[in-house]
Short mmCIF file of N, CA and C in Angstrom, two decimals:
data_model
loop_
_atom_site.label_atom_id
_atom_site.label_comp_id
_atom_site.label_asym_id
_atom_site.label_seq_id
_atom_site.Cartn_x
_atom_site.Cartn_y
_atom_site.Cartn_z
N UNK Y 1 80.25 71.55 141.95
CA UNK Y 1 78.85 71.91 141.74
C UNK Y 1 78.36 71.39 140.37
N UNK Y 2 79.18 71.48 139.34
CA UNK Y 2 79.01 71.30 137.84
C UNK Y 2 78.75 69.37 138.05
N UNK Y 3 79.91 68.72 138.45
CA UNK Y 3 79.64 67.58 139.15
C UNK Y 3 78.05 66.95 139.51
N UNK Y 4 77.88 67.65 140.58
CA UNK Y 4 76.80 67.32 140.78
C UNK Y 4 75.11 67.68 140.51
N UNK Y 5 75.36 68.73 139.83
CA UNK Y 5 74.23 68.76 138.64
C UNK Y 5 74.09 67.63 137.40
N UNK Y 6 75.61 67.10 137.03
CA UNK Y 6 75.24 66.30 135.96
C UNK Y 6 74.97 65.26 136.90
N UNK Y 7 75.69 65.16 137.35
CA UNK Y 7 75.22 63.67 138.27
C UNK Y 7 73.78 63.21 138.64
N UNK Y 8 73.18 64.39 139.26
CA UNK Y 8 71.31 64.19 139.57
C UNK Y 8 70.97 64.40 138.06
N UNK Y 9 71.58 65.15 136.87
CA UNK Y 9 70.29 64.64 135.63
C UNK Y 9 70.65 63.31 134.97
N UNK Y 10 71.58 63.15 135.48
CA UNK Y 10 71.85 61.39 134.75
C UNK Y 10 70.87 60.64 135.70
N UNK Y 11 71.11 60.95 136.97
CA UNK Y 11 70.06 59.64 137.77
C UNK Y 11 68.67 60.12 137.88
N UNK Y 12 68.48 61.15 137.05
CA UNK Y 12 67.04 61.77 137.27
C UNK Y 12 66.39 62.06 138.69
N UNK Y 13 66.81 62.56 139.60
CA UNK Y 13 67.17 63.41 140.59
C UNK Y 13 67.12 64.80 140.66
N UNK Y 14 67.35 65.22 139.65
CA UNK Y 14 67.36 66.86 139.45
C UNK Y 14 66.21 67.54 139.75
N UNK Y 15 65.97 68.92 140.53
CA UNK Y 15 64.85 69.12 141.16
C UNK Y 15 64.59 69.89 140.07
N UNK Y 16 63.10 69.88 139.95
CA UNK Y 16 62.30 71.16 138.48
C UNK Y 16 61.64 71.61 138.86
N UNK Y 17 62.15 73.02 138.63
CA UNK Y 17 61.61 74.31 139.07
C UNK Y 17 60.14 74.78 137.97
N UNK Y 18 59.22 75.13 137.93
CA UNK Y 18 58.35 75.59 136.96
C UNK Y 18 58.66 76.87 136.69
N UNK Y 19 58.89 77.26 135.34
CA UNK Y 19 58.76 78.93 135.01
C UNK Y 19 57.67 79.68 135.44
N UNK Y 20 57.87 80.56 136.13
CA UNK Y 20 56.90 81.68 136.49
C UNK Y 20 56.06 82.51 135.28
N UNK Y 21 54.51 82.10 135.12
CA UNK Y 21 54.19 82.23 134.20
C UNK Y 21 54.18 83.80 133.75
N UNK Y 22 54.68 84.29 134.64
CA UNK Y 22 54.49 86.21 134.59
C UNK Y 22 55.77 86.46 133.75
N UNK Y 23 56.95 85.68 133.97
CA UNK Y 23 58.29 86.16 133.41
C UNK Y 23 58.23 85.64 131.97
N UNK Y 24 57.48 84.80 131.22
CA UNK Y 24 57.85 83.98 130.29
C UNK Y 24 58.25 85.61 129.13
N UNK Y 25 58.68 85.49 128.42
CA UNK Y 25 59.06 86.12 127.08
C UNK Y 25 59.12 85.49 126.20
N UNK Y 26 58.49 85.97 125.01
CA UNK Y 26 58.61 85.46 123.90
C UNK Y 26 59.93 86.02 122.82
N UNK Y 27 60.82 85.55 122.35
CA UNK Y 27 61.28 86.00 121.06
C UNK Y 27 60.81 86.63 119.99
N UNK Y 28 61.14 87.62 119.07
CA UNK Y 28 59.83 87.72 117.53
C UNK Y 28 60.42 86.97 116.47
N UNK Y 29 59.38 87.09 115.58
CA UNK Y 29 60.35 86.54 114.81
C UNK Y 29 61.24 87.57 113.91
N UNK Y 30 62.16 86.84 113.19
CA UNK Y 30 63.43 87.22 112.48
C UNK Y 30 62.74 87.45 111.41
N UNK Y 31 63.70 89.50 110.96
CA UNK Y 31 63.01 89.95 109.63
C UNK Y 31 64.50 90.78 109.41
N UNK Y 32 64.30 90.96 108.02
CA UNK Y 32 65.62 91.61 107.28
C UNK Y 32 65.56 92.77 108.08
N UNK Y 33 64.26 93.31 108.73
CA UNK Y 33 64.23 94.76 109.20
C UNK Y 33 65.04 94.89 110.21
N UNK Y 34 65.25 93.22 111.01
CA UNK Y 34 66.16 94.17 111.87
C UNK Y 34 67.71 94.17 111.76
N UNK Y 35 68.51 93.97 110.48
CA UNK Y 35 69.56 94.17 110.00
C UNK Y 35 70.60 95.50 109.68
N UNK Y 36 69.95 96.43 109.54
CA UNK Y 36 71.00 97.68 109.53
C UNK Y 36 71.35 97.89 110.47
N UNK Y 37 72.57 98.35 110.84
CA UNK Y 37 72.93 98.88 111.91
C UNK Y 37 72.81 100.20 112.22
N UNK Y 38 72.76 100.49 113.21
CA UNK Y 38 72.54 101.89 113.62
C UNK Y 38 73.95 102.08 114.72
N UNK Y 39 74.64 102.64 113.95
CA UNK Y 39 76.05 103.06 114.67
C UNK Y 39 76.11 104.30 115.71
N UNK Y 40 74.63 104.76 115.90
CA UNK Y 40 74.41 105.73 117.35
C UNK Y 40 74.01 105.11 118.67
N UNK Y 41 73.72 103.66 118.64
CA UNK Y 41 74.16 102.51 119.44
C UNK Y 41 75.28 102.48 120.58
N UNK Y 42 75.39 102.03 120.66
CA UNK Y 42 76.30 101.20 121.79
C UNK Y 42 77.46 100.64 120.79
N UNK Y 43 78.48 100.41 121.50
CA UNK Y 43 79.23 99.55 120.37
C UNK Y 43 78.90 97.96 120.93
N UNK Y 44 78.38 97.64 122.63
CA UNK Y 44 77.93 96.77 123.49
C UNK Y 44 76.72 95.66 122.64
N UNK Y 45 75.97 96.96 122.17
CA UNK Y 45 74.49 96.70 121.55
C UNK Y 45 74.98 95.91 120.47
N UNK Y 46 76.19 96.78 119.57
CA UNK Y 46 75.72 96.64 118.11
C UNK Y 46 76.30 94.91 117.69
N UNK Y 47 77.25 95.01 118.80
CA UNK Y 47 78.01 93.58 118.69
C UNK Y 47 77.14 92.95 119.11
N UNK Y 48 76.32 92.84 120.07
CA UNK Y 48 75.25 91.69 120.02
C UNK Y 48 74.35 91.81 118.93
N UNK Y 49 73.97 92.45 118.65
CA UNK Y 49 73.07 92.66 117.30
C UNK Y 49 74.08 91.58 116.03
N UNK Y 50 74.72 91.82 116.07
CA UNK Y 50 75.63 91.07 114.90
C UNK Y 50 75.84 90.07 115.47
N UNK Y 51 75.91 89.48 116.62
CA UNK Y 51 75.96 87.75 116.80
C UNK Y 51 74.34 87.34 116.84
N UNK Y 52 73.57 87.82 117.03
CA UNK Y 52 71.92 87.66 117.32
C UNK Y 52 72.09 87.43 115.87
N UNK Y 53 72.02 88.06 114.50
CA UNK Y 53 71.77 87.90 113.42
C UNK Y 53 72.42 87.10 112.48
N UNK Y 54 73.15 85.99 112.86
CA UNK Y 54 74.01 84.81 112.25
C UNK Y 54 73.11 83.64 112.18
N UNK Y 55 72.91 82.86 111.39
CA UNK Y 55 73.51 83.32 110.14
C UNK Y 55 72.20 84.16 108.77
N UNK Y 56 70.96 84.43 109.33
CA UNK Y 56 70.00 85.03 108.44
C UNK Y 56 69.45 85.85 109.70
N UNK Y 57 69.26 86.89 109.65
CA UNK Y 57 69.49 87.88 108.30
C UNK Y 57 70.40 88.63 108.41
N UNK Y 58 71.48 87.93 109.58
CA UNK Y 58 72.98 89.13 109.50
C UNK Y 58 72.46 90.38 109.34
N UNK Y 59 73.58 91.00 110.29
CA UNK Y 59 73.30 92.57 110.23
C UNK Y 59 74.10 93.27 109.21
N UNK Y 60 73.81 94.07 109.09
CA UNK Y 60 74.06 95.11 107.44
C UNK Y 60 74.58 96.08 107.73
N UNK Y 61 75.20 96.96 107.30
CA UNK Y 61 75.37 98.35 106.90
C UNK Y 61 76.07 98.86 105.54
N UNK Y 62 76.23 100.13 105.32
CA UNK Y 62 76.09 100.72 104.20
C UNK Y 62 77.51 101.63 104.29
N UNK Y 63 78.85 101.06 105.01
CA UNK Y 63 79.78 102.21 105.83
C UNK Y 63 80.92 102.20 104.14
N UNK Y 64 81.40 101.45 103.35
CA UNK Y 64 81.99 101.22 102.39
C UNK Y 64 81.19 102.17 101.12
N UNK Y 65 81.30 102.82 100.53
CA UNK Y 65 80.90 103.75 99.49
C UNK Y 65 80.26 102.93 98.38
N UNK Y 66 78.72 102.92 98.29
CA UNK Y 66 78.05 102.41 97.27
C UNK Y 66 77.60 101.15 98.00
N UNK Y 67 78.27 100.55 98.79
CA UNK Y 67 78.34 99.20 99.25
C UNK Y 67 77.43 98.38 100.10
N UNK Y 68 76.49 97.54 100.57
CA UNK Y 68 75.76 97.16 101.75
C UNK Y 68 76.33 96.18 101.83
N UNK Y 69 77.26 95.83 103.27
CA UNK Y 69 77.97 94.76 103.52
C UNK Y 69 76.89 94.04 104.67
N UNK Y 70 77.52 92.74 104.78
CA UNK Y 70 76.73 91.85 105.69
C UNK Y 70 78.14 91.64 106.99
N UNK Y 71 78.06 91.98 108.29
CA UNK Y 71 78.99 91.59 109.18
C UNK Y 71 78.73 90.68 109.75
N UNK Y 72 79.38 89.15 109.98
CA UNK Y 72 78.96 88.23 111.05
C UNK Y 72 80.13 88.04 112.05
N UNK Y 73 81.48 89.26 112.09
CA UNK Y 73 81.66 88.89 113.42
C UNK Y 73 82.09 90.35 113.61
N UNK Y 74 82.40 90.50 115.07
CA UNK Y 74 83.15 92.04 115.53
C UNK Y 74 84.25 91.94 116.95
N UNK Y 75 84.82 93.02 116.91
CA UNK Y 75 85.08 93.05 118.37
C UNK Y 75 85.18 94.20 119.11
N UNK Y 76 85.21 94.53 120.27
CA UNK Y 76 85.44 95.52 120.90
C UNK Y 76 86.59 96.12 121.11
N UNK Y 77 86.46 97.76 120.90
CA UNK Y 77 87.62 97.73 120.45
C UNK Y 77 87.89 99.13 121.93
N UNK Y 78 88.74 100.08 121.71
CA UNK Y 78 88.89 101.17 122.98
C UNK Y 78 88.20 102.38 122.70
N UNK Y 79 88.51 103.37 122.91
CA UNK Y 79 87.41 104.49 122.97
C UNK Y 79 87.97 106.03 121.61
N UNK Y 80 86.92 106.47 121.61
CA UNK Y 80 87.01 107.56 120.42
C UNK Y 80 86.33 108.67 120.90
N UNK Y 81 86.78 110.17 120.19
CA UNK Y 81 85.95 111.11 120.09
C UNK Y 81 84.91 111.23 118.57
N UNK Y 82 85.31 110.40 117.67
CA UNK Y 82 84.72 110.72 116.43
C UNK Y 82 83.15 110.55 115.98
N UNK Y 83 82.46 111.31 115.00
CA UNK Y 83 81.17 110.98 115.14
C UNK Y 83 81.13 109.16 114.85
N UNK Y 84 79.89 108.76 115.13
CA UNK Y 84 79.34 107.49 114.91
C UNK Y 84 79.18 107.20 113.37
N UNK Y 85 79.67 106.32 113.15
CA UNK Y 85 79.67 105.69 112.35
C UNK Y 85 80.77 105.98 110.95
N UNK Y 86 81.81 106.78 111.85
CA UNK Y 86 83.13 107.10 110.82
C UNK Y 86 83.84 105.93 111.40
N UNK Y 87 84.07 105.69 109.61
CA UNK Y 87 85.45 104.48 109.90
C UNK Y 87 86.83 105.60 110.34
N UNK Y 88 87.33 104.52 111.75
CA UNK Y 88 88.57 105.12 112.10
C UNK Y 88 89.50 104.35 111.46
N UNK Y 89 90.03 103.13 111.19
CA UNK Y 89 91.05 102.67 110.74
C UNK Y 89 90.46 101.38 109.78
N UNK Y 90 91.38 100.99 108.76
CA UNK Y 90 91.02 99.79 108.33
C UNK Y 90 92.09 99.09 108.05
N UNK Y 91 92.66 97.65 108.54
CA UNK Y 91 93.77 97.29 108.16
C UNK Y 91 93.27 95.62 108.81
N UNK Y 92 94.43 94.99 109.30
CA UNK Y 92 94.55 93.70 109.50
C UNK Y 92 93.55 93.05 110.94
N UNK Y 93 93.27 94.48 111.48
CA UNK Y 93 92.15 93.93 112.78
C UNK Y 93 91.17 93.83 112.12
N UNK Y 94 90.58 94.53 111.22
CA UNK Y 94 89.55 94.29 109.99
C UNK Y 94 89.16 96.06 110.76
N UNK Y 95 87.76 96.16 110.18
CA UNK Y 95 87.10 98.08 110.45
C UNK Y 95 87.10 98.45 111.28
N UNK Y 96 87.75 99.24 112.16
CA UNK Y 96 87.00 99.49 113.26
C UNK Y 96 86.30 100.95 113.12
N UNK Y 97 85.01 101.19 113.50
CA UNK Y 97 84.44 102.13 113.28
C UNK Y 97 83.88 102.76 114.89
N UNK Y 98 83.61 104.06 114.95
CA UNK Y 98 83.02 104.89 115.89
C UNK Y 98 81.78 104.23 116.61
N UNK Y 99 81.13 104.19 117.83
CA UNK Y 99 79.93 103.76 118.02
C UNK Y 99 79.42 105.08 118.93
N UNK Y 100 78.09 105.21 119.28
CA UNK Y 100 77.21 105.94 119.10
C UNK Y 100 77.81 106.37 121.27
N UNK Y 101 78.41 105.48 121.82
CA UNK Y 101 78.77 105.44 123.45
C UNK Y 101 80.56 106.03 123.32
N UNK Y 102 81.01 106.38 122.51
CA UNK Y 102 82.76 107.01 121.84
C UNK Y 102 83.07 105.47 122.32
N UNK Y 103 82.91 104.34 121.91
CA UNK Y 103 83.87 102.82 121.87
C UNK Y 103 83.92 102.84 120.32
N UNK Y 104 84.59 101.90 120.03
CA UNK Y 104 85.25 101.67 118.68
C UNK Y 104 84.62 100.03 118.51
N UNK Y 105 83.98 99.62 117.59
CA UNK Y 105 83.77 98.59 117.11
C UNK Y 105 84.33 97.68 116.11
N UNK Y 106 85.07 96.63 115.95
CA UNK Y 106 86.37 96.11 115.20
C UNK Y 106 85.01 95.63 114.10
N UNK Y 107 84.66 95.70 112.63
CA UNK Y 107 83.98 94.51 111.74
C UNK Y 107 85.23 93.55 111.46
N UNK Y 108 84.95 92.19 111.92
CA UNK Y 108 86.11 91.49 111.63
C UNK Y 108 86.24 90.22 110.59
N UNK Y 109 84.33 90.02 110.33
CA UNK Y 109 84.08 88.88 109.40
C UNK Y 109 82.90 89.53 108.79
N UNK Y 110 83.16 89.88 107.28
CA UNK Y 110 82.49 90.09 106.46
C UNK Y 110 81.51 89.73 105.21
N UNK Y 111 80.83 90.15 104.44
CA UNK Y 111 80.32 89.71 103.09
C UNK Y 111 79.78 90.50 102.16
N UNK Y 112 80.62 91.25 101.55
CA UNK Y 112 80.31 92.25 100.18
C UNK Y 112 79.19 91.65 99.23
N UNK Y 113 78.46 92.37 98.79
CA UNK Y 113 77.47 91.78 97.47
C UNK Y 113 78.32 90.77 96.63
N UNK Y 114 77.75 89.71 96.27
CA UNK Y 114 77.84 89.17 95.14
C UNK Y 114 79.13 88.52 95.70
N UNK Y 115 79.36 88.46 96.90
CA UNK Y 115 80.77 87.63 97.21
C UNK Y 115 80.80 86.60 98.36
N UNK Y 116 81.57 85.95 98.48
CA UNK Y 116 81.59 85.07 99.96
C UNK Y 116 81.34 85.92 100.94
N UNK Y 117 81.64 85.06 102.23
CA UNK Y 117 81.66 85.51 104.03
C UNK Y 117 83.56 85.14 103.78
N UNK Y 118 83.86 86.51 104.42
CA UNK Y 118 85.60 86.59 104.49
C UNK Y 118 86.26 87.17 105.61
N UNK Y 119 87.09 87.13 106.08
CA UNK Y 119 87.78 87.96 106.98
C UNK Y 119 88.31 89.36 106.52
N UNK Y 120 87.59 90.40 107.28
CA UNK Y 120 87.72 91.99 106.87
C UNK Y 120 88.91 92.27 106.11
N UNK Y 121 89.97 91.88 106.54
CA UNK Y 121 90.90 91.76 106.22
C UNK Y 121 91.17 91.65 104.86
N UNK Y 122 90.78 90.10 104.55
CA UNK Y 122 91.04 89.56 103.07
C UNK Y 122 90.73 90.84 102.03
N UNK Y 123 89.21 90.81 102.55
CA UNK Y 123 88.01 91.85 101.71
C UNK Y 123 89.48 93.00 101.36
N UNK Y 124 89.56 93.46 102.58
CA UNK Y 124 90.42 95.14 102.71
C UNK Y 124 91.16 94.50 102.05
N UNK Y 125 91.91 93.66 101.58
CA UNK Y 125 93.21 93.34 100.37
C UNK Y 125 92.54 93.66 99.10
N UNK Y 126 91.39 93.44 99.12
CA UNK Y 126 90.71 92.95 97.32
C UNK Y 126 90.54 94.81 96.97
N UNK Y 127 89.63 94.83 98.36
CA UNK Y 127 88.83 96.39 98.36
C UNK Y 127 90.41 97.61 97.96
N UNK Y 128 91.14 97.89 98.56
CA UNK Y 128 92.45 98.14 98.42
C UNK Y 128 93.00 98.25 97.32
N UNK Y 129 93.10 96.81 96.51
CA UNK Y 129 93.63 97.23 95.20
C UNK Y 129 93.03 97.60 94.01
N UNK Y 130 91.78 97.67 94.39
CA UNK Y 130 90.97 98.76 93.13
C UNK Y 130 90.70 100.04 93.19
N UNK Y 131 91.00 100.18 94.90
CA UNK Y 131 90.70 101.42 95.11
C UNK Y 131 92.16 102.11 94.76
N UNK Y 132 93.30 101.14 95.01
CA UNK Y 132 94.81 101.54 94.68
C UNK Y 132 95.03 102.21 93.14
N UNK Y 133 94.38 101.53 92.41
CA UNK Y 133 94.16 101.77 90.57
C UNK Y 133 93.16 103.40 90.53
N UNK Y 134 92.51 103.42 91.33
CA UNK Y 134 91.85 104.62 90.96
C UNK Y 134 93.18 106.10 91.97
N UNK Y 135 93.87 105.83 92.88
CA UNK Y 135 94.46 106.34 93.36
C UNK Y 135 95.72 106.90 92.79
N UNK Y 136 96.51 106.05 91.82
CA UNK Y 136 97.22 105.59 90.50
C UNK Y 136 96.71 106.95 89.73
N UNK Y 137 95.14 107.01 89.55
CA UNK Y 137 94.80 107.87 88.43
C UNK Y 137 94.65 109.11 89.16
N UNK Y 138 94.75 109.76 90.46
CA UNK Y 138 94.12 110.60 90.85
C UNK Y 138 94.94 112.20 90.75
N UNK Y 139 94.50 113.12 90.30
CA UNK Y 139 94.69 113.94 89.57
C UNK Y 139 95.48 115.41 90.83
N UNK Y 140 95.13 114.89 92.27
CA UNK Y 140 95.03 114.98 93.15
C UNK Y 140 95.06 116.84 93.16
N UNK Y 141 93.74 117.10 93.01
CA UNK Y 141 93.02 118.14 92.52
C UNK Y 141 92.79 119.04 94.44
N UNK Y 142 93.12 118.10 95.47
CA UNK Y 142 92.53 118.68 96.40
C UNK Y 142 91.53 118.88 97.06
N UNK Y 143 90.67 118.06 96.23
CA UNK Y 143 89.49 118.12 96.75
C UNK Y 143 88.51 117.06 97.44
N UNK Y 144 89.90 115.88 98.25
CA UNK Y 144 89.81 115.21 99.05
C UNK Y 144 88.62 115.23 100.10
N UNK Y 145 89.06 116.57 100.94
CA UNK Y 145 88.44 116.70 101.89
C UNK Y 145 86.69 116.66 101.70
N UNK Y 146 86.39 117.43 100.67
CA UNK Y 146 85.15 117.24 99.65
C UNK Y 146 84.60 115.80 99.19
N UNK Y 147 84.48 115.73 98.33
CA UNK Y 147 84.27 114.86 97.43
C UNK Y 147 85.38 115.04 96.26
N UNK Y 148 86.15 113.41 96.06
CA UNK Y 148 86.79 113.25 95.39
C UNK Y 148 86.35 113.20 93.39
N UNK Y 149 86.53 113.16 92.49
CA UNK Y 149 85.82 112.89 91.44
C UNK Y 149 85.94 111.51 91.29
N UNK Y 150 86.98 110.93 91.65
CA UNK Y 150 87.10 109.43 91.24
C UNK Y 150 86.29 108.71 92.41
N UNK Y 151 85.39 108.90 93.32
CA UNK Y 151 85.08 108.20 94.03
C UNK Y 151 85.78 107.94 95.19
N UNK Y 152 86.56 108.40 95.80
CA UNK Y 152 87.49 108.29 96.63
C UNK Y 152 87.50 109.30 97.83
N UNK Y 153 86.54 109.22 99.03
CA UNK Y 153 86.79 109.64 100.29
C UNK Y 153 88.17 110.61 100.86
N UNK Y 154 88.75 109.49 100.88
CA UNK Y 154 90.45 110.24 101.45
C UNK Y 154 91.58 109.63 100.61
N UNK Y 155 91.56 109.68 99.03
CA UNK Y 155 93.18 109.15 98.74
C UNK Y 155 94.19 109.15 99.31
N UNK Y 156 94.77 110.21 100.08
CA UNK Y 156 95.58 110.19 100.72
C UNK Y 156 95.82 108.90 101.77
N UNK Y 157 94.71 109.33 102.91
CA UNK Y 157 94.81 107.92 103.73
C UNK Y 157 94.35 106.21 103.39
N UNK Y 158 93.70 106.42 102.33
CA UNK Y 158 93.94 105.22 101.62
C UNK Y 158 95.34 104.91 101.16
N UNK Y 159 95.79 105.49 100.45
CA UNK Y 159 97.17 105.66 100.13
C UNK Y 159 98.12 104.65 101.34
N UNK Y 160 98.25 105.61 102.36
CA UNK Y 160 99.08 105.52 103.35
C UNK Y 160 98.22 103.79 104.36
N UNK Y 161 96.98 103.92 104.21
CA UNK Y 161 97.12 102.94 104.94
C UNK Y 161 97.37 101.02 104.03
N UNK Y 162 96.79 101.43 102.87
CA UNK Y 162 97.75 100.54 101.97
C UNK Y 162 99.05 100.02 102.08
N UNK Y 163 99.78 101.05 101.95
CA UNK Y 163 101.75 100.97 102.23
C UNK Y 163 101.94 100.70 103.25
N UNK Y 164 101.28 100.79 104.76
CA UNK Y 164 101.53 100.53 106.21
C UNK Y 164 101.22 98.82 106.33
N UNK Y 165 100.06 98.38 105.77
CA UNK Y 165 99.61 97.52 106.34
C UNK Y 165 99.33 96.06 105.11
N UNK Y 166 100.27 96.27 104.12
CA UNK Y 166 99.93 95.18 103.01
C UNK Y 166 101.83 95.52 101.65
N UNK Y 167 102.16 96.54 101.80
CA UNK Y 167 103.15 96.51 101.72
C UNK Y 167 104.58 96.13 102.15
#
């Protein structure tokens, strides 16, 4: 079949159909607005949303503490009970985080402020060992589950997923 489609547009043969002027759609145009993600989504959605937005204005979010990262790739990942938009793991698949349908969404190609486009991964090496130095200092007061004073979410599982996955 593939055959013979190229075959009639090489000999100009190919029959042309006219678009139905009722179906046409237009595209809009491209604005930073539509870059954040909204992790109560789909995880279906959000991954197209992040290939739709390559390479301007890439989609965004804010899931790293202090941070607005730019994601240009993802993958699908299996299913969760956790709310949307908690990171469940971070290691060598790169983020995978909660989506808004309980699927898990992998961030797998990234771009921190002020830095290249990297593989989640790399980032999680760099991100890791500063967060490792403040972990080093942590007084471990307990008050994890809270708010840490040093800035630090979960030392603990930072901790542990450090030593699992780069050690």
């Amino acid at each position: 079949l593939l055959l013979k489609a190229v075959s009639a547009l090489e000999s100009g043969t190919a029959p042309r159909i006219p678009q139905d002027p009722e179906q046409v759609s237009y595209a809009p145009m491209l604005s930073r607005s539509l870059s954040p993600i909204d992790w109560g989504k789909s995880a279906w959605t959000i991954h197209n949303q992040i290939r739709a937005l390559i390479p301007w204005p890439a989609a965004s979010t804010d899931l790293l503490p202090g941070q607005t990262i730019k994601v240009f790739a993802s993958q699908m990942g299996g299913e969760t009970s956790k709310a949307p938009g908690s990171i469940l793991e971070a290691g060598k698949s790169g983020i995978a985080v909660a989506c808004g349908d309980g699927k898990v969404l992998y961030l797998t190609e990234i771009q921190a402020p002020g830095s290249r486009r990297m593989p989640a991964a790399d980032y999680l090496t760099e991100y890791w060992q500063e967060e490792m130095k403040k972990v080093e200092n942590c007084l471990h007061c307990g008050q994890c589950a809270a708010k840490c004073p040093y800035g630090l979410d979960t030392p603990q599982l930072l901790q542990d997923n450090y030593q699992e996955y780069w050690t």
